Short mmCIF file of C-alpha atoms in Angstrom, two decimals:
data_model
loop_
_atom_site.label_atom_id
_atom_site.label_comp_id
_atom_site.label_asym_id
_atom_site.label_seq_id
_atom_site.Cartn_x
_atom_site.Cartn_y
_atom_site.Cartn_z
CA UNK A 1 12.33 -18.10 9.85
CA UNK A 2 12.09 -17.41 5.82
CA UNK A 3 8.77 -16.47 4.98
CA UNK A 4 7.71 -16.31 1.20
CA UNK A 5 4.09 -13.95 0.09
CA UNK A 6 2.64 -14.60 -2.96
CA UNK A 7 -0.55 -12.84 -4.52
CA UNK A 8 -2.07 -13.68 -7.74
CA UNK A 9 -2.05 -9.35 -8.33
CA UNK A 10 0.32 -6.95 -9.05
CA UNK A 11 2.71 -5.49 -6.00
CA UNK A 12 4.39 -2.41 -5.22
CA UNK A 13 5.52 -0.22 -7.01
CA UNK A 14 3.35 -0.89 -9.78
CA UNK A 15 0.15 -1.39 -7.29
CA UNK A 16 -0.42 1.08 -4.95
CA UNK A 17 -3.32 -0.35 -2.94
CA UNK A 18 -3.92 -0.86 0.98
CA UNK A 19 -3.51 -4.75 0.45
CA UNK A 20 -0.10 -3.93 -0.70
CA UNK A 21 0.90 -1.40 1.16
CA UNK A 22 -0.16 -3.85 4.36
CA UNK A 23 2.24 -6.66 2.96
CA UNK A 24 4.81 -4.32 2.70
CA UNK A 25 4.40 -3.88 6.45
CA UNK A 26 4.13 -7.14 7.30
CA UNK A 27 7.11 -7.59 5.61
CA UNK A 28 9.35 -5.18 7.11
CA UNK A 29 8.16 -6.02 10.57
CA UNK A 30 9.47 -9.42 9.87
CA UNK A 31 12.55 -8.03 8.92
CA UNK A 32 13.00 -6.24 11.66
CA UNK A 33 12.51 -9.32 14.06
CA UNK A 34 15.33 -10.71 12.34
CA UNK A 35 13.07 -12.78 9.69
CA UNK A 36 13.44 -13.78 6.25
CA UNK A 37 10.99 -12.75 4.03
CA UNK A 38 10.55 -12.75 -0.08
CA UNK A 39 7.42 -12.06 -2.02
CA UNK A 40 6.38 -13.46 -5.60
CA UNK A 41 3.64 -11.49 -7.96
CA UNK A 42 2.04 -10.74 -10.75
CA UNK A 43 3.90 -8.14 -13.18
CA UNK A 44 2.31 -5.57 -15.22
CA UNK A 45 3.88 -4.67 -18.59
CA UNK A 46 4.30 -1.00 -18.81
CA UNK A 47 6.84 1.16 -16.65
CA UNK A 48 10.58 0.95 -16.00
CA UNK A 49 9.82 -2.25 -13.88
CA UNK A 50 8.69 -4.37 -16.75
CA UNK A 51 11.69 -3.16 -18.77
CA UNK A 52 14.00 -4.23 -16.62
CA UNK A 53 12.20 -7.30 -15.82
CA UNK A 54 12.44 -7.94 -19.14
CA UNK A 55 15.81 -7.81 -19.96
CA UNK A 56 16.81 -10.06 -16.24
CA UNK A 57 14.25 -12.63 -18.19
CA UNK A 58 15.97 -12.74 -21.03
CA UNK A 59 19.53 -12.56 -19.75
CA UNK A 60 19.24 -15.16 -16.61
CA UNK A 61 16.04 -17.72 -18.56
CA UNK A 62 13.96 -17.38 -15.41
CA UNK A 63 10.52 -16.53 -15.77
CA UNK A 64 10.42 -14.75 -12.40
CA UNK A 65 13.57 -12.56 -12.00
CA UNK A 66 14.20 -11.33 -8.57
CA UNK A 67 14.21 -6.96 -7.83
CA UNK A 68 15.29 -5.69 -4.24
CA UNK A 69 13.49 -2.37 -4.68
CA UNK A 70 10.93 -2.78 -1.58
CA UNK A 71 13.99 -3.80 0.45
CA UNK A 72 13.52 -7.72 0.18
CA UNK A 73 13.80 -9.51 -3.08
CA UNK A 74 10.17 -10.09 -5.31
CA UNK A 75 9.90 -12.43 -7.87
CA UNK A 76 7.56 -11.14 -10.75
CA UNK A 77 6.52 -12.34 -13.89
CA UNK A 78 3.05 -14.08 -14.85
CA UNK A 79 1.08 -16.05 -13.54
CA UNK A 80 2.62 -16.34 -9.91
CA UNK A 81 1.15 -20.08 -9.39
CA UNK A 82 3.50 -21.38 -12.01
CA UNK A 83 6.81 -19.71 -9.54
CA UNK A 84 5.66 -19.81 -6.15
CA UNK A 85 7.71 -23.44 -6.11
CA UNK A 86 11.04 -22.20 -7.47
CA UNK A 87 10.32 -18.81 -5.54
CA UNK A 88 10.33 -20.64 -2.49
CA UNK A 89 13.01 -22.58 -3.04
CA UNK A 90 14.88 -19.76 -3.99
CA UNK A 91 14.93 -18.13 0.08
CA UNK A 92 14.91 -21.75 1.58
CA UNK A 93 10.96 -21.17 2.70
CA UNK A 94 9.72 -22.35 5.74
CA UNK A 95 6.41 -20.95 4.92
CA UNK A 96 4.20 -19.34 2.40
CA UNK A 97 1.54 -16.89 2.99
CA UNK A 98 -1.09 -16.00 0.60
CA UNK A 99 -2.29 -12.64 -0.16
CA UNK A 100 -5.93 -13.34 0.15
CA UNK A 101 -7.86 -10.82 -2.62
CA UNK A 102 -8.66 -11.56 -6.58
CA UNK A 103 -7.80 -12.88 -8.71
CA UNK A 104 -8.32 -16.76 -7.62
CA UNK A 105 -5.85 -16.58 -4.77
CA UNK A 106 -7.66 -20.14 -3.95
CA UNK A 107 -5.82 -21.76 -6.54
CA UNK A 108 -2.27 -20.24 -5.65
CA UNK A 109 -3.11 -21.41 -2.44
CA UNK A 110 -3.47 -24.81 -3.37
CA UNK A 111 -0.24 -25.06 -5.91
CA UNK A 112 1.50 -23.56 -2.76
CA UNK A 113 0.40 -26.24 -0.47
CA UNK A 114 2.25 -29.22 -3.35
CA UNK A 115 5.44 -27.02 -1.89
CA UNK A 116 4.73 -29.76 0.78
CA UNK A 117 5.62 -26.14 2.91
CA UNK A 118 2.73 -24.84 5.91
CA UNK A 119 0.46 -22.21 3.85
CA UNK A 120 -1.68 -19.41 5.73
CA UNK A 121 -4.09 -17.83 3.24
CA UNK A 122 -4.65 -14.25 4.86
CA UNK A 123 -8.27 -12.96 3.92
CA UNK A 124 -8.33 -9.20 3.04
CA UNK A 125 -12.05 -8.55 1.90
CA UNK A 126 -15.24 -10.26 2.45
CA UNK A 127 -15.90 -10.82 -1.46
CA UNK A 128 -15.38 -14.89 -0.85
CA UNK A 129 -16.81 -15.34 -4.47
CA UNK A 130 -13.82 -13.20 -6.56
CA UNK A 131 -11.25 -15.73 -4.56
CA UNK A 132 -11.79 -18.82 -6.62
CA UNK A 133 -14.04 -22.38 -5.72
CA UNK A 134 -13.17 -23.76 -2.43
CA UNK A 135 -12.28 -21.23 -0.33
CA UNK A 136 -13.54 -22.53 3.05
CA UNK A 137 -12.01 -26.21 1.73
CA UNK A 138 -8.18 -25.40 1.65
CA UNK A 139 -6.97 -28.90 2.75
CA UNK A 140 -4.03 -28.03 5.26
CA UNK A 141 -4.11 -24.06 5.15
CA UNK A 142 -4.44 -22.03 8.17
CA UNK A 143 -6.37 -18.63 7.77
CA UNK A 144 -5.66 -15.13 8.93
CA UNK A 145 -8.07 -12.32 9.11
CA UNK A 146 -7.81 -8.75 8.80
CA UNK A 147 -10.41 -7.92 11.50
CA UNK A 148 -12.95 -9.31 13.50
CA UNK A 149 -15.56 -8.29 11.36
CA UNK A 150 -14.22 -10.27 8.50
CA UNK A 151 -13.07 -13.20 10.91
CA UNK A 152 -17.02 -13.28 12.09
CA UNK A 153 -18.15 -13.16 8.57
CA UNK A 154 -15.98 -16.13 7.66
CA UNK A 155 -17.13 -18.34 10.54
CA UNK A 156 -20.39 -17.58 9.48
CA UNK A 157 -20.17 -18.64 5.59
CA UNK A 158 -17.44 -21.37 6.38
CA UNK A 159 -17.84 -22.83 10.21
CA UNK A 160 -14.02 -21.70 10.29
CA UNK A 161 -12.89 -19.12 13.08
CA UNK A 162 -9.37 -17.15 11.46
CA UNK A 163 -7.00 -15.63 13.77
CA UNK A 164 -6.71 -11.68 13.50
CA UNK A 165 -4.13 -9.61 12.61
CA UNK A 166 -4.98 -6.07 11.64
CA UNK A 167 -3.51 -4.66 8.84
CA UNK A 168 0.47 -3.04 9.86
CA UNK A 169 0.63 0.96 9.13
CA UNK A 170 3.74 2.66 9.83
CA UNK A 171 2.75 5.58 11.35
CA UNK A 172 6.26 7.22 10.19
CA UNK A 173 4.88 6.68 6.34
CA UNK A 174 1.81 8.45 6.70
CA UNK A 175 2.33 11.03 9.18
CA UNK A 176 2.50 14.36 8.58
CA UNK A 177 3.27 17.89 11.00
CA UNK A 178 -0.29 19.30 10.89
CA UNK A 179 -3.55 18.89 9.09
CA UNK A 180 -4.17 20.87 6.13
CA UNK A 181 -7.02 22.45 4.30
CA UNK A 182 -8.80 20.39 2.03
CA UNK A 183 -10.83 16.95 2.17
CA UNK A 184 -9.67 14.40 0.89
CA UNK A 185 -10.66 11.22 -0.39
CA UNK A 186 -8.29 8.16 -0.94
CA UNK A 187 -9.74 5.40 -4.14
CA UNK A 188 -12.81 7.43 -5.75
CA UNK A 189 -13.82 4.50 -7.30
CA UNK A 190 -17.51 4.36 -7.24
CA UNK A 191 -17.83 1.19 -5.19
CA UNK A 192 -15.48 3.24 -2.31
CA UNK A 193 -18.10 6.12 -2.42
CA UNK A 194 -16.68 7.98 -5.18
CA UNK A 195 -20.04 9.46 -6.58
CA UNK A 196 -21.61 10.28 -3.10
CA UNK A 197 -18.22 12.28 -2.63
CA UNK A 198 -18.21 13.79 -5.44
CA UNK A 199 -21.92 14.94 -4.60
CA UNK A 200 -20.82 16.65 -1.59
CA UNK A 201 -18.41 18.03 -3.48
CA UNK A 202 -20.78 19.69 -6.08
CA UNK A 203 -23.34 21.09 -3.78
CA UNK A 204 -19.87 22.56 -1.10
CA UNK A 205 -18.71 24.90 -4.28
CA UNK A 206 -16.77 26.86 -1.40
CA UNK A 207 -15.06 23.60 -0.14
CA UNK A 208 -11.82 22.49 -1.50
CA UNK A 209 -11.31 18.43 -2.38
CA UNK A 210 -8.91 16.06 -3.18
CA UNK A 211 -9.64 12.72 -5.33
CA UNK A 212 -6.50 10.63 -4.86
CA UNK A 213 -5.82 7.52 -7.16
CA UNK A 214 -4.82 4.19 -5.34
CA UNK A 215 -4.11 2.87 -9.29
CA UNK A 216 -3.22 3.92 -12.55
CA UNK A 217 -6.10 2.64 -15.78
CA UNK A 218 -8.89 2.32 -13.61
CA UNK A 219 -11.60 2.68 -16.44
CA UNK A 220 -14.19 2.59 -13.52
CA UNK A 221 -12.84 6.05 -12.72
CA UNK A 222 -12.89 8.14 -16.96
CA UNK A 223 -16.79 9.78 -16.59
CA UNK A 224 -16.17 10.19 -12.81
CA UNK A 225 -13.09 12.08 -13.33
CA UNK A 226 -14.13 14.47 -16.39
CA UNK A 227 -17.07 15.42 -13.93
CA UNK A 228 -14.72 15.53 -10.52
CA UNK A 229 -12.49 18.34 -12.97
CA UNK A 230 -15.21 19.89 -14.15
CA UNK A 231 -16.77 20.44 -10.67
CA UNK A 232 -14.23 23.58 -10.01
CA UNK A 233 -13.06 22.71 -6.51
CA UNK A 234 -11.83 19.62 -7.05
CA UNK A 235 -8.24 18.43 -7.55
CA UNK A 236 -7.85 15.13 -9.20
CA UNK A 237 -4.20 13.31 -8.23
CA UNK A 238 -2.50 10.17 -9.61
CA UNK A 239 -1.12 7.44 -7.33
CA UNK A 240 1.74 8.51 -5.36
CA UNK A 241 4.18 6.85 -3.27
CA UNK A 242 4.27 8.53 -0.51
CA UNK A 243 0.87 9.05 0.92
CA UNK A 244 2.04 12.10 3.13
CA UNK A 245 1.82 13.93 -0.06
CA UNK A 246 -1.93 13.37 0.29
CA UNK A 247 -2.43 13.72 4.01
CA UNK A 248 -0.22 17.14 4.06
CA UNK A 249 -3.03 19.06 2.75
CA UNK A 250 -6.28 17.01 3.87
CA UNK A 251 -7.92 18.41 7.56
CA UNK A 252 -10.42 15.61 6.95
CA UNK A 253 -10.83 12.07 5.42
CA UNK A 254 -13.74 10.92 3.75
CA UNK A 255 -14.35 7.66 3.80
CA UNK A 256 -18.10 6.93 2.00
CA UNK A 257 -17.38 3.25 0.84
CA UNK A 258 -20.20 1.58 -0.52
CA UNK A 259 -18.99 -1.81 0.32
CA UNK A 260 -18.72 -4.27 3.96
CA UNK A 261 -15.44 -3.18 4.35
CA UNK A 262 -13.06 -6.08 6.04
CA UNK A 263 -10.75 -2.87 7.68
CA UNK A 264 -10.25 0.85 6.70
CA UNK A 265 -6.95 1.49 6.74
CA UNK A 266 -7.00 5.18 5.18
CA UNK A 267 -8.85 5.74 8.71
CA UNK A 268 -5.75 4.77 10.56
CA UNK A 269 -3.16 6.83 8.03
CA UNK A 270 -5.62 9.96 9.16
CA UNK A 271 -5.86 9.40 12.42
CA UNK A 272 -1.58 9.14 12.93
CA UNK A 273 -2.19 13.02 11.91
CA UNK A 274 -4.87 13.67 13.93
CA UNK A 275 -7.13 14.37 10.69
CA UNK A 276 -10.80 13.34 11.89
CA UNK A 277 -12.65 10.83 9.45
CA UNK A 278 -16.81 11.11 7.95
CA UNK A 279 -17.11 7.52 7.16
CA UNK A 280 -19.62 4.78 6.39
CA UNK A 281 -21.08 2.64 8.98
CA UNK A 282 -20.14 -0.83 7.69
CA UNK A 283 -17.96 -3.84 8.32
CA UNK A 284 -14.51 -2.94 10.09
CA UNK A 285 -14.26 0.03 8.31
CA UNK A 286 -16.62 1.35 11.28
CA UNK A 287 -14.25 0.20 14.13
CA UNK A 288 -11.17 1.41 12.51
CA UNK A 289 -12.51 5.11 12.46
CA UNK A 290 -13.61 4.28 16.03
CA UNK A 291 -14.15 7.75 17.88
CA UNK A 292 -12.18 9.91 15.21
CA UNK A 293 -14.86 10.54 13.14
CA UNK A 294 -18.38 10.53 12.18
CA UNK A 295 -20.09 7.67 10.82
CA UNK A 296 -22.78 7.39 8.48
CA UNK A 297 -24.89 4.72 6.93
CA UNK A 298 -23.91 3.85 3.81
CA UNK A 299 -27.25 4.65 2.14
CA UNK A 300 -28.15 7.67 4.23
CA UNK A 301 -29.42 10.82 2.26
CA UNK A 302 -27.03 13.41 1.34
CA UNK A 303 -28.65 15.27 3.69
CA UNK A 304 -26.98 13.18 6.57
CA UNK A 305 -23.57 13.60 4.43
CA UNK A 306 -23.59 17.28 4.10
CA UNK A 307 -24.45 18.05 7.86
CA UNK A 308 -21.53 15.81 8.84
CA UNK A 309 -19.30 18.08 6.52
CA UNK A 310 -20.57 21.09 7.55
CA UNK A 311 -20.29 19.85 11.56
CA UNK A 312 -16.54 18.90 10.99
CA UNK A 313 -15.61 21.71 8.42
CA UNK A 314 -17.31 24.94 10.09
CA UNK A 315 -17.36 24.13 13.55
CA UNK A 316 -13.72 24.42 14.88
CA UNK A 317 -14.52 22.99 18.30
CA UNK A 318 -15.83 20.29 17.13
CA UNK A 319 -13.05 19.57 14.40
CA UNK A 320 -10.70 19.62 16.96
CA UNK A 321 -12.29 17.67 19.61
CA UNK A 322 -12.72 14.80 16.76
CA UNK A 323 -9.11 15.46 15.72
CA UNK A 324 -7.67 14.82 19.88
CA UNK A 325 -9.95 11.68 19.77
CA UNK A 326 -8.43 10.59 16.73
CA UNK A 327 -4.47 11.27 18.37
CA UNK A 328 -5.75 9.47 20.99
CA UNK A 329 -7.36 6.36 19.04
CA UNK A 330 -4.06 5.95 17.03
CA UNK A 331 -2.27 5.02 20.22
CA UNK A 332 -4.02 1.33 20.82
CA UNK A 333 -2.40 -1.53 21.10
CA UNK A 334 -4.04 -3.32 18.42
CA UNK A 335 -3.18 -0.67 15.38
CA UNK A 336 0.64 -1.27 16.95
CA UNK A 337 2.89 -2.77 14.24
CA UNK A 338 5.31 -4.34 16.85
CA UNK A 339 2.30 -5.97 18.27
CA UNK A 340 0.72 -7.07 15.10
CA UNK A 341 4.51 -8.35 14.15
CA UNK A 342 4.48 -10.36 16.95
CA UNK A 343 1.22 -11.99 16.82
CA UNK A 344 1.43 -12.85 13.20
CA UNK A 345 5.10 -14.69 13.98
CA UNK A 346 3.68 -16.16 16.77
CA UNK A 347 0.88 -18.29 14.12
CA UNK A 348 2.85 -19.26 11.93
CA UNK A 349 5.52 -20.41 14.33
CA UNK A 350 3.29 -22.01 16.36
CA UNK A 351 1.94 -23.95 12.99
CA UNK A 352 5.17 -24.64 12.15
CA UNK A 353 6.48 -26.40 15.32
CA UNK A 354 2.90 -28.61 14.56
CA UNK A 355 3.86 -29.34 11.05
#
């Protein structure tokens, strides 16, 4: 089976995020089962990437020259809806799967489906409005969910019930020997409960932090940063690629998103490590930290917040009995990337022997 992915955004190495990252997964786990798999994307113009992008452009004419970097070949150039033909032509697609999150995936969707090709649109968040008009009106296109939370919320808006797959970690990528000594938070941006963290952060002087970057030129992020460094016990880190640079040092993850999170995959990074999780309350972000953590409503006062710190950070009975529960969460089926492997082939080969 070839499978081609195509997002309307940016892809790794340039993008750093969990949509990507869970793609990437995907991806190899396909491999793996002896699958073909390509992906086409948007390209940004700075780094070593766009250079040589560049110069394949200009030396082979195609508008979307193919890299092997992530160990399958991408196709990326601009505007992915004017390449997802030729890019599925290129690996003899059987299928295409759309990375469901902004911008206007609807609309790739729909240029995929005149591939005459089956086309699953995979829905990542629960922000229907950022992915175009239509959405719940994709003539011929099968949808995926992330979760059951975002599955229920879609049946709900569109009278359509998605299939589940959660998103694929590797728990070789993310784990680390032993917890560390800081908390850390993964994407400060504000709307993933960047200024509630840094809150705690201000009034726990004696408590040190780590802000890691999912992206590079987040402008959200400028004032929130200058204050994060100013704060004295906070250490602010670009995006890295490798994420057990992050987790080496963090004993717990804090997870105060602001948002109806469709999954929390930082939660299941943490967990691989036994590194407990203080986490809002909301969407599946809840039932990914499951029983490793502490959850909080979103709006609760800082109050809440800091007594859940203090719990998990000063009480070393408690940390660890949060920290076995968390080993022991990470063992379930459903966070299994074999399993999710197989139940993801199994939909679109079952749609495909309909076709």
């Amino acid at each position: 089976m070839n499978v081609l992915f195509a997002t309307t955004g940016a892809y790794l190495p340039q993008c750093l995020g969990g949509s990507e990252w869970s793609t990437h997964y995907l991806c190899l786990g396909l491999l793996a089962a002896g699958d073909n798999v390509g992906l086409i994307c948007h390209l940004h113009n700075s780094g070593w990437l766009a250079v040589t992008n560049r110069i394949k452009r200009r030396i082979t004419g195609k508008k979307f020259p193919i890299d092997h970097r992530m160990g399958y070949p991408v196709f990326r150039g601009w505007g992915p809806r004017n390449g997802v033909y030729d890019a599925a032509k290129s690996i003899n697609a059987d299928a295409i799967v759309i990375v469901g999150t902004a911008p206007d995936p609807c609309e790739l969707a729909r240029e995929a489906r005149r591939t005459g090709l089956p086309v699953f649109y995979q829905i990542r968040d629960i922000e229907f409005s950022k992915h175009g008009n239509g959405l719940g009106n994709l003539d011929g296109v099968k949808y995926i969910a992330n979760s059951a939370f975002t599955s229920d919320v879609f049946f709900r808006e569109f009278g359509i019930r998605p299939d589940v797959v959660l998103p694929p970690v590797q728990r070789s990528h993310c784990q680390v020997p032993k917890p560390g000594n800081k908390v850390l938070l993964i994407n400060p941006a504000p709307m993933k409960g960047g200024e509630l963290a840094l809150a705690l952060a201000e009034r726990r002087p004696n408590i040190p932090f780590v802000f890691q970057e999912s992206w590079s030129g987040n402008s959200l992020l400028f004032d929130l940063k200058k204050r994060a460094i100013a704060a004295g016990n906070i250490e602010w880190r670009r995006p890295t690629f490798d994420i057990r640079e992050a987790y080496s040092e963090a004993r717990i993850l804090l997870a105060p998103s602001q948002l109806q999170e469709a999954w929390g995959r930082v939660a299941t990074e943490a967990h691989f490590s036994g590194i407990p999780v203080i986490a809002s309350d909301c969407g599946g972000l809840s039932q990914a930290v499951g029983p490793g953590g502490i959850l909080l409503s979103p709006d609760a006062p800082i109050s809440d917040w800091l007594a859940a710190l203090d719990r998990m950070w000063n009480d070393e009975s408690e940390w660890r009995r949060l920290s076995q529960r968390a080993l022991e969460y990470s063992t379930r089926e459903e966070i299994d990337p074999n399993y999710q492997t197989t139940t993801f082939r199994k939909i679109i080969q079952d749609s495909i022997a309909r076709y």
